[in-house]
Short mmCIF file of C-alpha atoms in Angstrom, two decimals:
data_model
loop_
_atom_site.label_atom_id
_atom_site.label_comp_id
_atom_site.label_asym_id
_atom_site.label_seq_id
_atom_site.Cartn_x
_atom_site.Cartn_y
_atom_site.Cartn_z
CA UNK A 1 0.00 0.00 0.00
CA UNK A 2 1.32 3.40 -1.00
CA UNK A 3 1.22 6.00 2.06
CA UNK A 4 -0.07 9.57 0.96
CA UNK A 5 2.20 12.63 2.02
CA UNK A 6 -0.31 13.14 4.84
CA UNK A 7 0.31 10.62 6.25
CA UNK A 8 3.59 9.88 5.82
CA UNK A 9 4.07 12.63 8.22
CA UNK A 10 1.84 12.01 10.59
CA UNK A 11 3.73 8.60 11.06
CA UNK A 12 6.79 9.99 11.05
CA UNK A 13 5.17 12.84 14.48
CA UNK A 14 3.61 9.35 15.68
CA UNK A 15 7.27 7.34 15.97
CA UNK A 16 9.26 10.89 17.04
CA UNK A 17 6.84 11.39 19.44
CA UNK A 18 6.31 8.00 21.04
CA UNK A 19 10.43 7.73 21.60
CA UNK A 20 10.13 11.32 23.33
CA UNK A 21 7.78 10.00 26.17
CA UNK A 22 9.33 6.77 26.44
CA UNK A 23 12.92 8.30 26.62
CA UNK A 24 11.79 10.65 29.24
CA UNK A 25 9.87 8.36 30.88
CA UNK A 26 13.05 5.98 31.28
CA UNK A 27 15.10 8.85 32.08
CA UNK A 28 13.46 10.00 35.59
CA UNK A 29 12.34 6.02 36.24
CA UNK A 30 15.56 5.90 39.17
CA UNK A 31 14.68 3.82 41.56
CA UNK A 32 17.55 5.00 43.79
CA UNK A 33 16.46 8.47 43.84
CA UNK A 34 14.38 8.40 46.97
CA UNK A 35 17.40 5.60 48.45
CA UNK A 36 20.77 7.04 47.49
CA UNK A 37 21.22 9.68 50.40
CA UNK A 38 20.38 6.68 52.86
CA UNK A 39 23.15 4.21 50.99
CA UNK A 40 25.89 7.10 51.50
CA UNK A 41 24.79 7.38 55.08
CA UNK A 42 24.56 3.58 55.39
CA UNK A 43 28.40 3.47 54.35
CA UNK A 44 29.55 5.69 56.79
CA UNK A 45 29.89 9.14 54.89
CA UNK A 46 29.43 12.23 57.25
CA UNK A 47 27.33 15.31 56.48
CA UNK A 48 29.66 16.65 55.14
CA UNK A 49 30.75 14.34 52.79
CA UNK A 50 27.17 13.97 51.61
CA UNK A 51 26.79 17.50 50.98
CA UNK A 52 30.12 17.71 48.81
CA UNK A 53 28.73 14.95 46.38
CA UNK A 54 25.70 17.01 45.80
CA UNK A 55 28.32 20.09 45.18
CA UNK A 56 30.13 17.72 43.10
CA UNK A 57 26.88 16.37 40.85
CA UNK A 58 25.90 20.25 40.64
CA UNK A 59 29.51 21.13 39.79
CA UNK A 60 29.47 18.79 36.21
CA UNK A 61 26.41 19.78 35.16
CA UNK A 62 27.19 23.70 35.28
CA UNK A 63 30.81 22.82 33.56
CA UNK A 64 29.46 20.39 31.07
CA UNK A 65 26.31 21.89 30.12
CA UNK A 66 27.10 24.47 27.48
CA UNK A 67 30.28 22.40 25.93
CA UNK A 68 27.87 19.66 25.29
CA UNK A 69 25.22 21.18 23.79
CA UNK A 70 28.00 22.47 21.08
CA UNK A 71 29.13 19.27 20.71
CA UNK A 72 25.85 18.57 19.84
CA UNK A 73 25.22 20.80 17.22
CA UNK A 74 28.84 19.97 15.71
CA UNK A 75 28.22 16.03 15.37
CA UNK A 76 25.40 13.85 15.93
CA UNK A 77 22.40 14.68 18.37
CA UNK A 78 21.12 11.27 18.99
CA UNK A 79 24.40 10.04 19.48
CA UNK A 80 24.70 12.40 22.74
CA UNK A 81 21.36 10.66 23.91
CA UNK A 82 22.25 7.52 24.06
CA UNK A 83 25.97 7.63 25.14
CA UNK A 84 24.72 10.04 27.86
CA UNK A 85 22.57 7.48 29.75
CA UNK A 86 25.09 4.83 29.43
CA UNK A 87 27.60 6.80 31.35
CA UNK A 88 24.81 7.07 34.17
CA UNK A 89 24.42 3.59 34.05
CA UNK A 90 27.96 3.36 35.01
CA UNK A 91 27.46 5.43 37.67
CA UNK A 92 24.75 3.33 39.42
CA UNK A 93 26.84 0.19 38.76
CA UNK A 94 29.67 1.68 40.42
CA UNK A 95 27.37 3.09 43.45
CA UNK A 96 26.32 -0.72 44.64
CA UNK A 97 29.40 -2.61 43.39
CA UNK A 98 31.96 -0.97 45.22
CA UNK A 99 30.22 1.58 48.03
CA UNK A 100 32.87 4.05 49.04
CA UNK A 101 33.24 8.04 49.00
CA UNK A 102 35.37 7.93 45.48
CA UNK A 103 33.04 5.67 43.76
CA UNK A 104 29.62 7.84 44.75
CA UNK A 105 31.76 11.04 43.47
CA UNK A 106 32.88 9.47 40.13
CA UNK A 107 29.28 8.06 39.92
CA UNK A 108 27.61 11.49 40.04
CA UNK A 109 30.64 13.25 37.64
CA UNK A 110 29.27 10.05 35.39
CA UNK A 111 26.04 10.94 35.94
CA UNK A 112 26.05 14.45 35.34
CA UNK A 113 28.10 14.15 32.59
CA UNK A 114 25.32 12.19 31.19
CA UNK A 115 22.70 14.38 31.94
CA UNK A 116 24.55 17.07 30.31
CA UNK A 117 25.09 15.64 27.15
CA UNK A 118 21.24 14.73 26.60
CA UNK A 119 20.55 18.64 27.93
CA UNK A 120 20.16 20.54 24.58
CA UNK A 121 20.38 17.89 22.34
CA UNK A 122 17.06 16.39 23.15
CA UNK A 123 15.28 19.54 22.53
CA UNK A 124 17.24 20.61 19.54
CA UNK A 125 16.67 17.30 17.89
CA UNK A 126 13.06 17.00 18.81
CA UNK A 127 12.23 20.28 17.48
CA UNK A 128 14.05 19.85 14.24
CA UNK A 129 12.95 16.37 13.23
CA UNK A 130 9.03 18.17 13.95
CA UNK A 131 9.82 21.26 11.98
CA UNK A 132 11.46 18.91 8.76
CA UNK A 133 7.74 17.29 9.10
CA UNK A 134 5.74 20.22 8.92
CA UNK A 135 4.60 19.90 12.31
CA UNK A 136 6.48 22.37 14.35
CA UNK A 137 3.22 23.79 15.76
CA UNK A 138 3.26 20.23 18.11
CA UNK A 139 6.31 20.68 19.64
CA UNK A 140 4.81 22.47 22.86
CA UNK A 141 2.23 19.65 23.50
CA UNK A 142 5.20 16.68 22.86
CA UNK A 143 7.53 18.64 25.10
CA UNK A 144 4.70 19.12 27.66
CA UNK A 145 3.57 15.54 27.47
CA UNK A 146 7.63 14.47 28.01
CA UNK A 147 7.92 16.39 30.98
CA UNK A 148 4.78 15.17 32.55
CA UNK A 149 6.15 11.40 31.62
CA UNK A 150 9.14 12.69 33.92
CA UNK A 151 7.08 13.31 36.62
CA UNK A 152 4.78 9.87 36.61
CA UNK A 153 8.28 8.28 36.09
CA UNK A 154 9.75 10.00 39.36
CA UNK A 155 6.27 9.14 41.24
CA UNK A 156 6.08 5.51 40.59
CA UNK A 157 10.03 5.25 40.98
CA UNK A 158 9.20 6.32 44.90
CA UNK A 159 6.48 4.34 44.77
CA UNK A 160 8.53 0.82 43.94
CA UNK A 161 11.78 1.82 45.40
CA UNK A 162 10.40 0.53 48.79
CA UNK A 163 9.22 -2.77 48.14
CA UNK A 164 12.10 -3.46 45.81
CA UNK A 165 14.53 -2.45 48.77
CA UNK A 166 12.91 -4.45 51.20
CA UNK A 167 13.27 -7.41 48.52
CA UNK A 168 17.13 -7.27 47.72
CA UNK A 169 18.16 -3.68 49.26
CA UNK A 170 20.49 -1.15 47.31
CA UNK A 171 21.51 -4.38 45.29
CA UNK A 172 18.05 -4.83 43.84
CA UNK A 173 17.36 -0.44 43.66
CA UNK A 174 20.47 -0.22 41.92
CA UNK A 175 20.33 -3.16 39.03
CA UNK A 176 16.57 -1.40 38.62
CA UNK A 177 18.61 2.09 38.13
CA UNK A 178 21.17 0.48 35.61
CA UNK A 179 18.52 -1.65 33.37
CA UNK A 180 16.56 1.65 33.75
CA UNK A 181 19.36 3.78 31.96
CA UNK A 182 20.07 0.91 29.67
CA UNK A 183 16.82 1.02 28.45
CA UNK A 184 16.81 5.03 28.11
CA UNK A 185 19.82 4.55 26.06
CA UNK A 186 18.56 1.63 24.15
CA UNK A 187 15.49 3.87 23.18
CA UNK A 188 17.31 6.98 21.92
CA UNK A 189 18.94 4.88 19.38
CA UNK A 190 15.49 4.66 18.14
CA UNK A 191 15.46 9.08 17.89
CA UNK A 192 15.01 9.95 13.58
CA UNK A 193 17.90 12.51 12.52
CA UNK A 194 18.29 13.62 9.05
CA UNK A 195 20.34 16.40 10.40
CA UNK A 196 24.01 16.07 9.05
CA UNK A 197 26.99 17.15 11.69
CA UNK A 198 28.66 20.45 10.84
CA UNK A 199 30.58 20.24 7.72
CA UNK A 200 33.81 22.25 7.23
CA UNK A 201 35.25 20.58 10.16
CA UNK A 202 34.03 22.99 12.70
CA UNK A 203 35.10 22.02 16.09
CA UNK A 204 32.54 22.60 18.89
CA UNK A 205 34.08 25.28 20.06
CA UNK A 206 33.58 27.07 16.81
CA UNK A 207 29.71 25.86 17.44
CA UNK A 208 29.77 27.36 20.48
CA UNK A 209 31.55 30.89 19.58
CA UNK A 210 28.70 31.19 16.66
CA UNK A 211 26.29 30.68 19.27
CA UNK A 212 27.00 33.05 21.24
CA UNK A 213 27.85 35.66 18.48
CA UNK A 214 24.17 35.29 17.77
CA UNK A 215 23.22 35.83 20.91
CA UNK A 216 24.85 39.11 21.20
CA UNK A 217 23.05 40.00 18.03
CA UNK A 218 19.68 39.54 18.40
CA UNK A 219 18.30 41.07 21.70
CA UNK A 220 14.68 39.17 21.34
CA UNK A 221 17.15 36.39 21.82
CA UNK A 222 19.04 36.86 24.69
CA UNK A 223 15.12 38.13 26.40
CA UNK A 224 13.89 34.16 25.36
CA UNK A 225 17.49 33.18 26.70
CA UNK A 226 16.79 34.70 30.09
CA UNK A 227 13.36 33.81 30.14
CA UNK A 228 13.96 29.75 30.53
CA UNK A 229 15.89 30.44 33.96
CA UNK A 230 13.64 33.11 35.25
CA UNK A 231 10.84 31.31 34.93
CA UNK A 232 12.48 27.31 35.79
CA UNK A 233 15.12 28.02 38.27
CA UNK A 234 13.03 29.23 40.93
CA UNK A 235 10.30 26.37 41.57
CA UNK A 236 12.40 23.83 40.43
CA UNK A 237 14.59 24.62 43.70
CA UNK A 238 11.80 24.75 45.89
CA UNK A 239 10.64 21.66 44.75
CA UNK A 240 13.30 20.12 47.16
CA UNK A 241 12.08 21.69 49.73
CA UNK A 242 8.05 20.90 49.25
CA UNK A 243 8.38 17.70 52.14
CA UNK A 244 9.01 20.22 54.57
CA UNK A 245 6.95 22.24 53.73
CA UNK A 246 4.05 20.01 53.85
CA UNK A 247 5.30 18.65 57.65
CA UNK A 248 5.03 22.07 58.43
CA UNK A 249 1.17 22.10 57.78
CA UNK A 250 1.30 20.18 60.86
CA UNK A 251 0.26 16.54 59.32
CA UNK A 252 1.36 13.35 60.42
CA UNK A 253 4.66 12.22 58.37
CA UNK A 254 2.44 9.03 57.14
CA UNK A 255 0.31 11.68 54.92
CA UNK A 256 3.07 13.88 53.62
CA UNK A 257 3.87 11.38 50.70
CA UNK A 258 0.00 11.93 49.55
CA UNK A 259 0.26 15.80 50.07
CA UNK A 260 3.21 15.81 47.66
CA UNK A 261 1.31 13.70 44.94
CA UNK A 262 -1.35 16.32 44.93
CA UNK A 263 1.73 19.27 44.15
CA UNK A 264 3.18 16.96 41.68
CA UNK A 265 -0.13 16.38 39.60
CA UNK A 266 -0.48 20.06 39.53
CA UNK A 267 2.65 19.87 38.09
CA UNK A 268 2.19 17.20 35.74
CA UNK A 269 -1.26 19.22 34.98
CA UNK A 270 0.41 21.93 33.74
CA UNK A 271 2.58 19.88 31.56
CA UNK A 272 0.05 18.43 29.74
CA UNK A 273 -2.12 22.10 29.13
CA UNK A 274 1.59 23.36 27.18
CA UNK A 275 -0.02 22.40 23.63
CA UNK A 276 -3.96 24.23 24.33
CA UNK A 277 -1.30 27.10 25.67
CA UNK A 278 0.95 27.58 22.88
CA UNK A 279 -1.06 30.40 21.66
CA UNK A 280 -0.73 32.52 24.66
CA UNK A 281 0.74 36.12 23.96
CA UNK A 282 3.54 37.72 26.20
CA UNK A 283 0.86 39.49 28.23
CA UNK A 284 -0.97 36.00 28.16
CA UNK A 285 2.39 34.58 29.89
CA UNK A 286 2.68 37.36 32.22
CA UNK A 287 -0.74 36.92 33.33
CA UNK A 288 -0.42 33.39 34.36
CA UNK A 289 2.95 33.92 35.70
CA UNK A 290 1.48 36.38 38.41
CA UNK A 291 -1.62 34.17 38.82
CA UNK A 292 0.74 31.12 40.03
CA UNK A 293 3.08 33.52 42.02
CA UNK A 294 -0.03 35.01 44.02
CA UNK A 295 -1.54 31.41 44.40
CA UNK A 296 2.51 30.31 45.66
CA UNK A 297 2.29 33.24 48.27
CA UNK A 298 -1.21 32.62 49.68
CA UNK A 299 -1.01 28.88 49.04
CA UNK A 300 2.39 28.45 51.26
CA UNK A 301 1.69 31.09 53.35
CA UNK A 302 -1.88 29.52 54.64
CA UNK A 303 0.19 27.07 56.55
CA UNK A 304 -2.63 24.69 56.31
CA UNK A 305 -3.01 21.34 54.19
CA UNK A 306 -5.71 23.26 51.91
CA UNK A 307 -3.35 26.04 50.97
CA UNK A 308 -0.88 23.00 49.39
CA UNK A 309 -3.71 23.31 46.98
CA UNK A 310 -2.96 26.25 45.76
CA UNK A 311 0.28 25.63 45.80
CA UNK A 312 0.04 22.89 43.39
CA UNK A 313 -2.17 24.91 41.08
CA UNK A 314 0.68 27.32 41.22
CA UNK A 315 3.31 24.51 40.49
CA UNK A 316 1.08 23.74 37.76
CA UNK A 317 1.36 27.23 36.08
CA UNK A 318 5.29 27.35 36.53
CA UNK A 319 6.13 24.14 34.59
CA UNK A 320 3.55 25.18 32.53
CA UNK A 321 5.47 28.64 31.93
CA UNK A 322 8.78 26.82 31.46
CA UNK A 323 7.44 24.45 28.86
CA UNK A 324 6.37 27.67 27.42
CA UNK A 325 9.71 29.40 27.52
CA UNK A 326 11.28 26.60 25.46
CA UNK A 327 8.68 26.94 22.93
CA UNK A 328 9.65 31.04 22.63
CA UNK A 329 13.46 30.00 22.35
CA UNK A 330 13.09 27.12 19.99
CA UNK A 331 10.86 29.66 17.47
CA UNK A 332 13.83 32.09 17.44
CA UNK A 333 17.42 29.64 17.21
CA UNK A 334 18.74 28.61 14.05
CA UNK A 335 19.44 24.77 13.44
CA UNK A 336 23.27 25.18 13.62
CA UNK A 337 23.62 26.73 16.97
CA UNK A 338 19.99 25.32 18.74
CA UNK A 339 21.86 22.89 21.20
CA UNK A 340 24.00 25.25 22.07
CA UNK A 341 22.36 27.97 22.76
CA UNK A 342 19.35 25.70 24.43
CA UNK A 343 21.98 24.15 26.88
CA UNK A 344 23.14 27.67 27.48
CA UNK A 345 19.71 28.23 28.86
CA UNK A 346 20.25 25.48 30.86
CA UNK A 347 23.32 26.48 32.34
CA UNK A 348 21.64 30.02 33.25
CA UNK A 349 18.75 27.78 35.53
CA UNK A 350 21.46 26.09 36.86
CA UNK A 351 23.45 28.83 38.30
CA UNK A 352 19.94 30.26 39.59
CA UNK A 353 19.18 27.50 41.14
CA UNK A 354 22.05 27.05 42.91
CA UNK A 355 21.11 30.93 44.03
CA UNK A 356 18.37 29.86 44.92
CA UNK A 357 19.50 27.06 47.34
CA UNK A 358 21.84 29.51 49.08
CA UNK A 359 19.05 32.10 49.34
CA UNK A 360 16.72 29.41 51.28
CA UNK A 361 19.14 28.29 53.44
CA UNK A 362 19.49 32.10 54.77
CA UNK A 363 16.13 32.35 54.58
CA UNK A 364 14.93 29.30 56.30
CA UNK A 365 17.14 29.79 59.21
CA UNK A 366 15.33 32.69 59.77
CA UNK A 367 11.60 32.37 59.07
CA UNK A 368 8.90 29.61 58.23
CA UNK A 369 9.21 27.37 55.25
CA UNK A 370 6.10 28.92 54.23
CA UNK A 371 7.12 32.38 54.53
CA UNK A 372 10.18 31.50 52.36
CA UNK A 373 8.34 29.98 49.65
CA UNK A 374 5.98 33.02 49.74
CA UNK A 375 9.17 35.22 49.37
CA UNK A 376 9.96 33.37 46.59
CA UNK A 377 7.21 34.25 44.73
CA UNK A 378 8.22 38.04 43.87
CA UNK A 379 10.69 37.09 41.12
CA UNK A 380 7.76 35.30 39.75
CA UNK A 381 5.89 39.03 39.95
CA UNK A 382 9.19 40.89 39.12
CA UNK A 383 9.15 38.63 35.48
CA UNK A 384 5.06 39.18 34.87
CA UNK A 385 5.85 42.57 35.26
CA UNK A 386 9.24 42.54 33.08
CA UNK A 387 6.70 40.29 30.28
CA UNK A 388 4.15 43.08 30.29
CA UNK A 389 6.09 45.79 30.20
CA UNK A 390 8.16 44.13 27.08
CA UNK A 391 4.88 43.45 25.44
CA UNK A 392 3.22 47.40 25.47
CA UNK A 393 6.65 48.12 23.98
CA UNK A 394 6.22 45.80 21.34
CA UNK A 395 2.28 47.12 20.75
CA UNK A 396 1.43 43.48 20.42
CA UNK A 397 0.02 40.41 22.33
CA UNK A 398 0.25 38.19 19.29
CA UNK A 399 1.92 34.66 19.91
CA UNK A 400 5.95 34.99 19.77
#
């Protein structure tokens, strides 16, 4: 049977698409993610030494994230996906085989490593192998749907990482980690790419110096550049923090697992609203920025279990927001510098969040976590305001 052009297309969306959610899905499915801090206390690391891992794991991301996305636009996108989760694999592997401070801080330097090579390139490649269909217009609702797959992944990885412990302990979590990232990388081998690497020879570092030339040169860029870490960084610090803030509500600990579901679905919510949203204008995306940030305030500031309502609605609108943010960057990068320039947005919420760690902790020592995340909602205000005022100058609240 001969396929028409339709729908030649719309199985080419269907098979991109379908390897995006599984790929993300596999991605976040780490069973050791609720475990690992109790195997490096099990093995006798201090405080201390805990907290310079995380440093560590924080450290190679920031370093690795914009070299990598050059790499990616100088050779092969999908190649970046599926060496990255191999290296994390490694990393597990290394974490149950032979337990001691050097092998957890190679094992996160593996790790990030391989989270910064699939930073960038994912999006890049996604949006590209959409656009060479004709169906560009679907990238916000794929990318939406991936990152809610990320959260069900991280939900149901809490949910089995205790009965799978109690079976075979960090033996068991861990070979469920491995075959996890096995299968992530296993599945990115599956990505389409009819982009060729850069010809010429072009190292990355030429990538990268383009990249940023461009940058420099187009000032609606650099505003959708800025855009992704003012509007990601902030929530997805406080994140972290949610558990305590939902003990402070004063429920019993056996409830606060259920009280975090309910933030994550608004989460996950707002995900899966990023294609009906595409259309929003700037003003659109202000509004709804300073509709979540009010709802954080109040929400967190209640102090009560109903007020972790509103702060999941206002969860919901921030990862909405940031799927949105993407979609603004992606419409204005050129193919040959989109990794780059996407992982460079990445680097910018990583340094915030990092910020934004150090301003909690100062914070917190200070003041309920409920007052803090209420603070934390006027840079959400400060950017609605920044949107608006960027839209009247422009005279228009047409989609970017």
């Amino acid at each position: 049977m001969t396929l028409s052009p339709a729908r030649v297309p719309a199985t080419g969306v269907r098979r991109l698409t379908a390897t995006l959610y599984a790929y993300a899905f596999l991605d976040d499915f780490v069973l050791l993610y609720p475990v690992y801090a109790l195997l490096f206390a099990d093995t006798g690391l201090s405080l201390w030494q805990i907290s310079s891992l995380f440093a560590l794991w924080s450290l190679t991301g920031v370093v690795l994230e914009v070299p990598s996305g050059a790499w990616a636009d100088a050779v092969s996108r999908r190649l970046l996906l599926w060496v990255g989760p191999l290296l994390t694999a490694a990393g597990f592997g290394l974490w149950v085989l032979v337990p001691s401070y050097w092998a957890f801080a190679l094992g996160f330097v593996l790790w990030g490593a391989g989270g910064a090579l699939g930073s960038g390139a994912l999006e890049a490649l996604v949006y590209e192998e959409l656009d060479r269909l004709g169906a560009a217009d679907r990238y916000p609702r794929a990318m939406g749907r991936a990152h809610a797959a990320r959260l069900v992944a991280t939900v149901l990885a809490v949910g089995l990482a205790g009965p799978v412990f109690a079976t075979g302990g960090y033996t068991a979590v861990g070979a469920a980690s491995v075959l996890a990232a096995l299968l992530t990388a296993a599945t990115a081998t599956r990505f389409p790419e009819h982009r060729a690497p850069t010809a010429g020879g072009d190292s990355w570092t030429a990538t990268l110096r383009s990249g940023l030339a461009a940058a420099r040169r187009d000032r609606s860029l650099r505003g959708a550049l800025l855009l992704v870490p003012a509007v990601g960084a902030v929530w997805g610090a406080l994140d972290e923090y949610t558990p305590l803030l939902v003990r402070e509500t004063g429920v019993p600990d056996a409830l606060v697992p259920y009280l975090l579901m309910l933030i994550w679905a608004g989460a996950t919510a707002g995900s899966l609203l990023a294609g009906r949203a595409a259309s929003l204008g700037t003003n659109g995306l202000a509004a709804m920025l300073a509709c979540a940030a009010l709802a954080l305030a109040v929400g967190a500031g209640a102090g009560t279990p109903a007020g972790l309502a509103l702060v999941a609605l206002a969860f919901g609108g921030f990862q909405l927001a940031t799927v949105l943010a993407d979609v603004r960057l992606q419409h204005r990068l050129q193919d040959s510098e989109r990794a780059t320039l996407t992982s460079l947005a990445g680097l910018g919420t990583d340094l915030s969040t990092v910020a934004v760690y150090g301003g909690y902790a100062i914070l917190g020592g200070a003041a309920a976590h409920g007052t803090v995340f209420a603070v934390f909602a006027v840079p959400y205000l400060v950017t609605a305001l920044l949107l608006s005022r960027a839209a009247r100058a422009g005279g228009s609240t047409a989609r970017p």
